[in-house]
Tab-separated table of C-alpha atoms and ligand atoms in Angstrom:
chain	number	residue	atom	x	y	z
W	1	MET	CA	4.757	42.076	-38.981
W	2	THR	CA	6.293	45.488	-39.606
W	3	PHE	CA	7.627	46.303	-43.061
W	4	CYS	CA	11.407	46.231	-43.504
W	5	PRO	CA	12.609	47.671	-46.804
W	6	PRO	CA	15.512	45.806	-48.398
W	7	ASP	CA	19.036	46.887	-47.427
W	8	LYS	CA	22.340	46.414	-49.054
W	9	SER	CA	22.370	42.745	-48.077
W	10	CYS	CA	19.524	42.090	-50.578
W	11	ASN	CA	20.826	39.758	-53.211
W	12	LYS	CA	17.514	38.666	-54.743
W	13	CYS	CA	18.436	40.191	-58.280
W	14	PRO	CA	21.887	39.055	-59.613
W	15	ARG	CA	21.965	41.627	-62.423
W	16	LEU	CA	21.052	44.549	-60.075
W	17	LEU	CA	23.533	43.345	-57.462
W	18	ASP	CA	26.366	43.348	-60.115
W	19	PHE	CA	25.303	46.801	-61.286
W	20	ARG	CA	25.345	48.051	-57.598
W	21	ARG	CA	28.879	46.671	-57.208
W	22	ILE	CA	30.054	48.331	-60.325
W	23	ASN	CA	28.533	51.680	-59.176
W	24	VAL	CA	30.126	51.354	-55.760
W	25	LYS	CA	33.545	51.434	-57.494
W	26	LYS	CA	32.571	54.047	-60.093
W	27	PHE	CA	30.610	56.452	-57.892
W	28	PRO	CA	31.971	55.782	-54.312
W	29	THR	CA	30.069	58.776	-52.798
W	30	TYR	CA	26.560	57.530	-53.975
W	31	PHE	CA	24.120	55.670	-51.895
W	32	ASN	CA	24.385	52.640	-54.279
W	33	ALA	CA	21.914	50.321	-52.343
W	34	PRO	CA	18.185	49.521	-52.426
W	35	VAL	CA	16.530	52.923	-52.067
W	36	PRO	CA	14.109	52.814	-49.060
W	37	PRO	CA	10.705	54.240	-49.507
W	38	PHE	CA	9.952	57.916	-48.424
W	39	GLY	CA	7.116	58.889	-46.174
W	40	ASN	CA	5.120	57.159	-43.375
W	41	LEU	CA	3.355	53.889	-43.425
W	42	ASP	CA	0.242	55.543	-42.041
W	43	ALA	CA	-0.324	57.634	-45.121
W	44	GLU	CA	-3.576	57.285	-47.288
W	45	ILE	CA	-1.675	57.656	-50.509
W	46	LEU	CA	1.080	55.450	-51.906
W	47	VAL	CA	2.848	56.735	-54.999
W	48	ILE	CA	4.708	53.967	-56.893
W	49	GLY	CA	7.415	54.737	-59.442
W	50	LEU	CA	9.666	52.476	-61.489
W	51	ALA	CA	13.157	52.330	-60.027
W	52	PRO	CA	15.851	54.755	-58.829
W	53	GLY	CA	17.685	56.790	-61.358
W	54	LEU	CA	21.413	56.242	-61.518
W	55	ASN	CA	22.417	59.811	-60.677
W	56	GLY	CA	19.151	60.559	-58.841
W	57	ALA	CA	17.592	58.366	-56.219
W	58	ASN	CA	20.597	55.980	-56.388
W	59	GLN	CA	22.913	58.871	-55.568
W	60	THR	CA	20.775	60.555	-52.853
W	61	GLY	CA	19.162	57.392	-51.349
W	62	ARG	CA	15.648	58.904	-51.512
W	63	PRO	CA	13.089	58.049	-54.144
W	64	PHE	CA	12.844	60.579	-57.038
W	65	THR	CA	15.370	62.846	-55.271
W	66	ASN	CA	17.781	64.573	-57.628
W	67	ASP	CA	15.906	62.822	-60.578
W	68	TYR	CA	14.315	64.902	-63.262
W	69	ALA	CA	11.044	62.862	-62.504
W	70	GLY	CA	11.213	64.298	-58.911
W	71	ASP	CA	11.502	67.842	-60.222
W	72	VAL	CA	8.043	67.265	-61.762
W	73	LEU	CA	6.580	65.236	-58.922
W	74	TYR	CA	7.606	67.048	-55.768
W	75	PRO	CA	6.464	70.582	-56.592
W	76	ILE	CA	3.080	69.347	-57.673
W	77	LEU	CA	2.659	67.173	-54.539
W	78	LYS	CA	3.550	70.263	-52.543
W	79	LYS	CA	1.068	72.472	-54.393
W	80	HIS	CA	-1.679	70.096	-53.447
W	81	GLY	CA	-0.656	69.866	-49.756
W	82	LEU	CA	0.885	66.333	-50.042
W	83	ALA	CA	4.341	67.638	-49.222
W	84	LYS	CA	5.884	70.544	-47.239
W	85	GLY	CA	9.205	72.167	-46.832
W	86	ASN	CA	11.766	72.929	-49.605
W	87	TYR	CA	12.620	70.170	-51.968
W	88	GLY	CA	16.440	70.590	-52.128
W	89	LYS	CA	17.232	67.451	-54.104
W	90	ARG	CA	18.999	65.853	-51.191
W	91	ALA	CA	17.779	63.252	-48.689
W	92	ASP	CA	18.636	65.622	-45.764
W	93	ASP	CA	16.804	68.633	-47.178
W	94	GLY	CA	14.099	68.530	-44.602
W	95	PHE	CA	11.395	68.112	-47.225
W	96	GLU	CA	8.473	65.940	-45.849
W	97	LEU	CA	5.480	64.142	-47.345
W	98	VAL	CA	2.022	64.643	-45.996
W	99	ASN	CA	-0.327	61.735	-45.869
W	100	THR	CA	1.690	60.307	-48.776
W	101	ARG	CA	4.396	57.754	-49.195
W	102	ILE	CA	6.515	57.162	-52.220
W	103	THR	CA	8.042	53.814	-53.170
W	104	ASN	CA	9.433	52.101	-56.254
W	105	SER	CA	8.410	48.930	-58.094
W	106	VAL	CA	12.153	47.877	-58.015
W	107	LYS	CA	14.182	49.464	-55.335
W	108	CYS	CA	17.675	49.183	-56.914
W	109	VAL	CA	18.838	51.197	-59.908
W	110	PRO	CA	18.749	49.009	-63.090
W	111	PRO	CA	21.178	49.313	-65.997
W	112	GLN	CA	19.891	51.537	-68.773
W	113	ASN	CA	16.837	52.328	-66.558
W	114	LYS	CA	15.142	49.044	-67.672
W	115	VAL	CA	13.900	46.501	-65.209
W	116	THR	CA	13.131	42.815	-66.001
W	117	GLY	CA	9.962	40.863	-65.173
W	118	ASP	CA	11.988	38.784	-62.748
W	119	GLU	CA	13.273	41.841	-60.905
W	120	ILE	CA	9.784	43.218	-60.625
W	121	LYS	CA	8.608	39.876	-59.187
W	122	ALA	CA	11.570	39.615	-56.819
W	123	CYS	CA	11.021	43.126	-55.481
W	124	GLY	CA	7.280	42.556	-55.336
W	125	THR	CA	7.910	40.615	-52.102
W	126	TYR	CA	8.794	44.062	-50.544
W	127	LEU	CA	5.988	45.865	-52.316
W	128	ILE	CA	3.238	43.547	-50.953
W	129	GLU	CA	4.639	43.804	-47.445
W	130	GLU	CA	4.671	47.561	-47.682
W	131	ILE	CA	1.003	47.669	-48.913
W	132	LYS	CA	-0.023	45.275	-46.275
W	133	ASN	CA	1.644	47.483	-43.605
W	134	MET	CA	-0.254	50.591	-44.556
W	135	PRO	CA	-3.401	50.458	-42.458
W	136	ASN	CA	-4.914	53.722	-43.788
W	137	LEU	CA	-4.133	53.152	-47.442
W	138	LYS	CA	-6.875	54.299	-49.738
W	139	LEU	CA	-5.236	55.145	-52.932
W	140	VAL	CA	-2.296	53.885	-54.981
W	141	LEU	CA	-0.977	56.373	-57.626
W	142	THR	CA	0.878	54.352	-60.155
W	143	LEU	CA	3.418	56.207	-62.256
W	144	GLY	CA	3.635	54.258	-65.459
W	145	SER	CA	2.524	50.837	-66.623
W	146	VAL	CA	5.305	48.888	-64.761
W	147	ALA	CA	4.014	50.182	-61.424
W	148	HIS	CA	0.444	49.464	-62.489
W	149	ASN	CA	1.333	45.851	-63.382
W	150	ALA	CA	3.457	45.387	-60.360
W	151	VAL	CA	0.483	46.372	-58.047
W	152	LEU	CA	-1.886	43.963	-59.903
W	153	GLY	CA	0.760	41.274	-59.721
W	154	VAL	CA	1.391	41.486	-56.027
W	155	LEU	CA	-2.323	41.785	-55.166
W	156	GLY	CA	-3.387	38.958	-57.437
W	157	TYR	CA	-5.586	40.779	-59.948
W	158	LYS	CA	-5.816	39.786	-63.569
W	159	LYS	CA	-3.953	42.247	-65.852
W	160	ALA	CA	-6.453	41.829	-68.673
W	161	ALA	CA	-9.305	43.156	-66.482
W	162	PHE	CA	-7.412	46.405	-65.469
W	163	LYS	CA	-5.788	48.192	-68.423
W	164	PHE	CA	-3.271	50.856	-67.813
W	165	ALA	CA	-4.407	54.317	-69.136
W	166	HIS	CA	-3.419	57.756	-67.937
W	167	GLY	CA	-6.157	59.018	-65.622
W	168	SER	CA	-7.894	55.669	-65.236
W	169	ILE	CA	-9.308	54.854	-61.788
W	170	HIS	CA	-9.364	51.134	-61.003
W	171	LYS	CA	-11.366	49.763	-58.082
W	172	LEU	CA	-9.447	47.063	-56.322
W	173	ASP	CA	-12.421	45.994	-54.362
W	174	LYS	CA	-10.954	42.835	-52.648
W	175	HIS	CA	-8.499	45.235	-51.038
W	176	ASN	CA	-10.710	48.246	-50.614
W	177	LEU	CA	-8.241	50.220	-52.612
W	178	ILE	CA	-8.397	52.653	-55.583
W	179	MET	CA	-5.602	52.614	-58.116
W	180	LEU	CA	-5.117	55.844	-60.140
W	181	ASN	CA	-2.897	55.646	-63.224
W	182	SER	CA	-0.572	58.371	-64.411
W	183	TYR	CA	2.028	58.502	-67.027
W	184	HIS	CA	5.494	58.494	-65.372
W	185	THR	CA	6.872	61.991	-64.672
W	186	SER	CA	10.070	61.037	-66.555
W	187	ARG	CA	12.145	63.473	-68.634
W	188	TYR	CA	11.223	61.433	-71.767
W	189	ASN	CA	7.491	61.737	-71.180
W	190	ILE	CA	7.732	65.518	-70.473
W	191	ASN	CA	9.996	66.232	-73.405
W	192	THR	CA	7.788	64.309	-75.829
W	193	GLY	CA	4.678	65.868	-74.495
W	194	VAL	CA	3.222	62.465	-73.384
W	195	LEU	CA	2.829	64.010	-69.984
W	196	THR	CA	2.496	67.778	-69.279
W	197	TYR	CA	2.771	69.537	-65.859
W	198	GLN	CA	-0.909	70.370	-66.160
W	199	MET	CA	-1.841	66.759	-66.877
W	200	PHE	CA	0.133	65.529	-63.790
W	201	ASP	CA	-1.398	68.481	-61.683
W	202	ASP	CA	-4.829	67.248	-62.691
W	203	ILE	CA	-3.906	63.678	-61.527
W	204	VAL	CA	-2.671	64.756	-58.117
W	205	LYS	CA	-5.805	66.901	-57.744
W	206	LYS	CA	-7.898	63.806	-58.588
W	207	ALA	CA	-5.953	61.782	-55.994
W	208	CYS	CA	-6.787	64.379	-53.286
W	209	GLU	CA	-10.468	64.369	-54.220
W	210	ILE	CA	-10.593	60.593	-54.130
W	211	ILE	CA	-9.136	60.351	-50.530
W	212	LYS	CA	-11.484	63.127	-49.279
W	213	ALA	CA	-14.615	61.494	-50.910
N	301	URA	N1	12.100	57.357	-61.251
N	301	URA	C1	11.393	56.496	-60.426
N	301	URA	O1	10.514	55.883	-60.940
N	301	URA	N2	11.727	56.384	-59.218
N	301	URA	C2	12.745	57.036	-58.672
N	301	URA	O2	12.977	56.926	-57.483
N	301	URA	C3	13.405	57.927	-59.483
N	301	URA	C4	13.098	58.092	-60.786
């Protein structure tokens, strides 16, 4: 089966559907629909974020695009050869990912940037299909603990056995996959010093080393 990301007919999450409807009225020029993943299914790396930002991915229709978190993420991916072209903060900027795909744990923008457990579970039905349809997938780079737990949940691993920690490498042996943890590249994490550009650069460098090993 090929992977089909959710489209605007998706109504699995009543709260997110209501929020989308509000935003369609408030911001009629925005994308305002489940944001489809970016990059090809034949990639070896899958970067997993949290959810679209209201005025970022939810506006542009591409993950992390026009979000502060993307201003951190994209230049560092490019520096390590995992992206090419100019990141112009628009879905039509011609920017491309190389051997990398980016998706979100929850594909619709949530109110106050907070997702619920039910929403992660409901959207997990897409995440698992996406992972299953990546034949070359070697490494999952989870940005934040929500993405970490979403991956464990959809793949059926016990959360207690795999604790989230920045820089941790988890072997998901049943699936022949490595999961690498990073703090999310959010404005909050950068402003508070929880994550620095150098720390994230080191994570992406590590991801490249893992897939080459
Ligand atoms: N933050 C995320 O986790 N995902 C996006 O797509 C944008 C911001």
